[in-house]
Amino acid sequence: MLVKVFGSAVFGVEATTVVVEVNVVSGIGYHLVGLPDNAIRESSFRIAAALQNNAYKLPGKKITINMAPADLRKEGSAYDLTLALGILAASEQIKADSIGEYLIMGELSLDGSLQPIKGALPIAIKAKEEGFKGFILPKQNAAEAAIVDGLKVYGVENITQVIEYFDQDIPLEQTIVDTKKQFYESLEHPEFDFADVKGQESIKRCMEIAAAGGHNIILIGPPGSGKTMLAKRLPSILPPMTLHEALETTKIHSVVGKTKNSSGLMAQRPFRSPHHTISDVALVGGGSYPQPGEISLSHNGVLFLDELPEFKRTVLEVMRQPLEDREVTISRARFTVTYPSSFMLVASMNPSPGGYFNDPDAPVATSPAEMSRYLSKISGPLLDRIDIHIEVTPVPFEKLSDERRGEPSTAIRKRVTAAREIQTQRFEEIPNIHYNAQMGVKQIRAFCKLKPDSKELLKTAMERLNLSARAYDRILKVSRTIADLEQSEAIQSHHISEAIQYRSLDRDGWLG
């Protein structure tokens, strides 16, 4: 007897429906075709043990299983449940007339219980698109898949529940998630709050500007001055994710199996902080069977690179194009995959190998040659994509011992969100530009017009501080954001003077 059961393969961040055709006839043999990998080939052992431990058996007949489309590579152990039910239905051990109306996925343990799978959200989205009646999958992934409206999602704990549903019409419990309620509940309680940071008022102001305009930022300061602490709190002041952004972000994390079982939908912006030993592929994504890298996992959030000069130069250089295009394309001989990667880059570095540059009380002195070698690890083109450079100084004891709490993240976020709304209106006619950091030369000329006194101030600053040409556009972009935070239509001279302060690395004595 021939039975068709439906599963799904995730390719990039999209899913493709896989038809599992199971044919059981007289004879002996077990043939699995359709480009399965080793994990799927080994499934026969897991299925045999799981069926035996639940009072069923692998039939002693000739079993042929085809996974169509046969030219698309199938990976992972998530097809165990699909194959097992196909075998039971084809060998007539159970009646399953409606099995073709459902999409079924899950990894089997030897006792018949189910283990979680990867990519539940993109699979659920595809199941809804293709008109399936429901999606049966492990209970651990049910909250994630139930985000999709209009699709019945059934989270199950073991194979017996699924068999009884099809064979004896014992109903399964549907998982229902109130996506909007869950989404808005988690917005008001950030894990890290700016209220915890003592002192550093100028750096907090700088972070607020970076968040308001979506600007990339680099923090330069000695060890222990609070660079990492400040960076970790940046997502808490970014504007709340829209429901569309939250779905998009959850989808990427779902593909690599990094979503939280309890919540399903990611409402907080992601914060990724890879170690400096990371490889090119792990950062950008790829591999022989491509997976999203750290820059895609930080999509709609923050990518924090601590100790920037310690990263391999090749790793930093592969980030150039994704920073510009906000997506990364991975090409292999047989296919091409594109992952979104629209993130805010926050980098931090010590000002010298010893960590204490220009400090007379420094415990470690650094020669000019060592300084030059250390700073040359960061290329000009990468710095060119970082709008704000700020020096972080250590916090004095008086501020550290102060009992008063600082301004909370929720208050700062309100100002940031108001500034972003101004930018959304400004760029609504322009495709692919949503905030100031994304402006090109054409938009800078149109929206960053200067009055004569502001122009004169900028000219004087560039000559006196020996600022590079690349600093000019960056200063205009940042000053536009400062003006937006003040709800000012025009860029004033004090906006320009504040933006000039945020170009530390362009001055003499740094990178020239």
PDB file of N, CA, C and O in Angstrom, residues 123-125 127-128 132-135 145-146 148-153 174-175:
ATOM      1  N   ILE A 123       8.612  26.596   9.015  1.00  0.00           N
ATOM      2  CA  ILE A 123       7.812  25.441   8.561  1.00  0.00           C
ATOM      3  C   ILE A 123       6.315  25.743   8.756  1.00  0.00           C
ATOM      4  O   ILE A 123       5.499  25.480   7.878  1.00  0.00           O
ATOM      5  N   ALA A 124       5.971  26.340   9.908  1.00  0.00           N
ATOM      6  CA  ALA A 124       4.568  26.678  10.179  1.00  0.00           C
ATOM      7  C   ALA A 124       4.045  27.711   9.185  1.00  0.00           C
ATOM      8  O   ALA A 124       2.903  27.628   8.721  1.00  0.00           O
ATOM      9  N   ILE A 125       4.881  28.694   8.844  1.00  0.00           N
ATOM     10  CA  ILE A 125       4.488  29.730   7.871  1.00  0.00           C
ATOM     11  C   ILE A 125       4.186  29.080   6.522  1.00  0.00           C
ATOM     12  O   ILE A 125       3.189  29.380   5.866  1.00  0.00           O
ATOM     13  N   ALA A 127       3.363  25.893   6.016  1.00  0.00           N
ATOM     14  CA  ALA A 127       2.194  25.020   6.158  1.00  0.00           C
ATOM     15  C   ALA A 127       0.897  25.818   5.990  1.00  0.00           C
ATOM     16  O   ALA A 127      -0.051  25.369   5.353  1.00  0.00           O
ATOM     17  N   LYS A 128       0.893  27.043   6.555  1.00  0.00           N
ATOM     18  CA  LYS A 128      -0.295  27.890   6.411  1.00  0.00           C
ATOM     19  C   LYS A 128      -0.474  28.309   4.948  1.00  0.00           C
ATOM     20  O   LYS A 128      -1.572  28.276   4.403  1.00  0.00           O
ATOM     21  N   PHE A 132      -2.467  23.568   4.734  1.00  0.00           N
ATOM     22  CA  PHE A 132      -2.590  22.372   5.581  1.00  0.00           C
ATOM     23  C   PHE A 132      -3.570  22.636   6.722  1.00  0.00           C
ATOM     24  O   PHE A 132      -3.672  23.753   7.233  1.00  0.00           O
ATOM     25  N   LYS A 133      -4.293  21.582   7.131  1.00  0.00           N
ATOM     26  CA  LYS A 133      -5.291  21.710   8.194  1.00  0.00           C
ATOM     27  C   LYS A 133      -4.620  21.952   9.550  1.00  0.00           C
ATOM     28  O   LYS A 133      -5.155  22.656  10.400  1.00  0.00           O
ATOM     29  N   GLY A 134      -3.444  21.350   9.745  1.00  0.00           N
ATOM     30  CA  GLY A 134      -2.751  21.515  11.024  1.00  0.00           C
ATOM     31  C   GLY A 134      -1.292  21.113  10.921  1.00  0.00           C
ATOM     32  O   GLY A 134      -0.839  20.549   9.922  1.00  0.00           O
ATOM     33  N   PHE A 135      -0.546  21.409  12.001  1.00  0.00           N
ATOM     34  CA  PHE A 135       0.887  21.108  12.071  1.00  0.00           C
ATOM     35  C   PHE A 135       1.113  20.352  13.381  1.00  0.00           C
ATOM     36  O   PHE A 135       0.844  20.865  14.460  1.00  0.00           O
ATOM     37  N   ALA A 145       5.671  27.696  16.863  1.00  0.00           N
ATOM     38  CA  ALA A 145       4.881  27.504  15.636  1.00  0.00           C
ATOM     39  C   ALA A 145       3.509  28.163  15.740  1.00  0.00           C
ATOM     40  O   ALA A 145       2.952  28.621  14.739  1.00  0.00           O
ATOM     41  N   ALA A 146       2.968  28.245  16.979  1.00  0.00           N
ATOM     42  CA  ALA A 146       1.616  28.792  17.181  1.00  0.00           C
ATOM     43  C   ALA A 146       1.549  30.306  16.975  1.00  0.00           C
ATOM     44  O   ALA A 146       0.465  30.885  16.985  1.00  0.00           O
ATOM     45  N   VAL A 148       1.968  31.653  14.266  1.00  0.00           N
ATOM     46  CA  VAL A 148       1.325  31.815  12.951  1.00  0.00           C
ATOM     47  C   VAL A 148      -0.191  31.729  13.103  1.00  0.00           C
ATOM     48  O   VAL A 148      -0.725  30.700  13.525  1.00  0.00           O
ATOM     49  N   ASP A 149      -0.868  32.816  12.765  1.00  0.00           N
ATOM     50  CA  ASP A 149      -2.336  32.841  12.852  1.00  0.00           C
ATOM     51  C   ASP A 149      -2.948  32.011  11.730  1.00  0.00           C
ATOM     52  O   ASP A 149      -2.422  31.951  10.626  1.00  0.00           O
ATOM     53  N   GLY A 150      -4.088  31.390  12.023  1.00  0.00           N
ATOM     54  CA  GLY A 150      -4.817  30.670  10.973  1.00  0.00           C
ATOM     55  C   GLY A 150      -4.326  29.266  10.720  1.00  0.00           C
ATOM     56  O   GLY A 150      -4.698  28.640   9.727  1.00  0.00           O
ATOM     57  N   LEU A 151      -3.426  28.742  11.588  1.00  0.00           N
ATOM     58  CA  LEU A 151      -2.941  27.364  11.450  1.00  0.00           C
ATOM     59  C   LEU A 151      -3.120  26.661  12.793  1.00  0.00           C
ATOM     60  O   LEU A 151      -2.705  27.182  13.826  1.00  0.00           O
ATOM     61  N   LYS A 152      -3.742  25.469  12.783  1.00  0.00           N
ATOM     62  CA  LYS A 152      -3.900  24.711  14.025  1.00  0.00           C
ATOM     63  C   LYS A 152      -2.585  24.011  14.337  1.00  0.00           C
ATOM     64  O   LYS A 152      -2.071  23.254  13.514  1.00  0.00           O
ATOM     65  N   VAL A 153      -2.054  24.272  15.510  1.00  0.00           N
ATOM     66  CA  VAL A 153      -0.761  23.695  15.916  1.00  0.00           C
ATOM     67  C   VAL A 153      -0.998  22.746  17.092  1.00  0.00           C
ATOM     68  O   VAL A 153      -1.635  23.123  18.084  1.00  0.00           O
ATOM     69  N   GLN A 174      -4.807  21.611  21.153  1.00  0.00           N
ATOM     70  CA  GLN A 174      -4.265  22.642  20.268  1.00  0.00           C
ATOM     71  C   GLN A 174      -3.512  23.691  21.083  1.00  0.00           C
ATOM     72  O   GLN A 174      -3.958  24.098  22.163  1.00  0.00           O
ATOM     73  N   THR A 175      -2.354  24.119  20.591  1.00  0.00           N
ATOM     74  CA  THR A 175      -1.582  25.180  21.260  1.00  0.00           C
ATOM     75  C   THR A 175      -2.023  26.523  20.693  1.00  0.00           C
ATOM     76  O   THR A 175      -1.937  26.753  19.488  1.00  0.00           O
TER      77      THR A 175
END
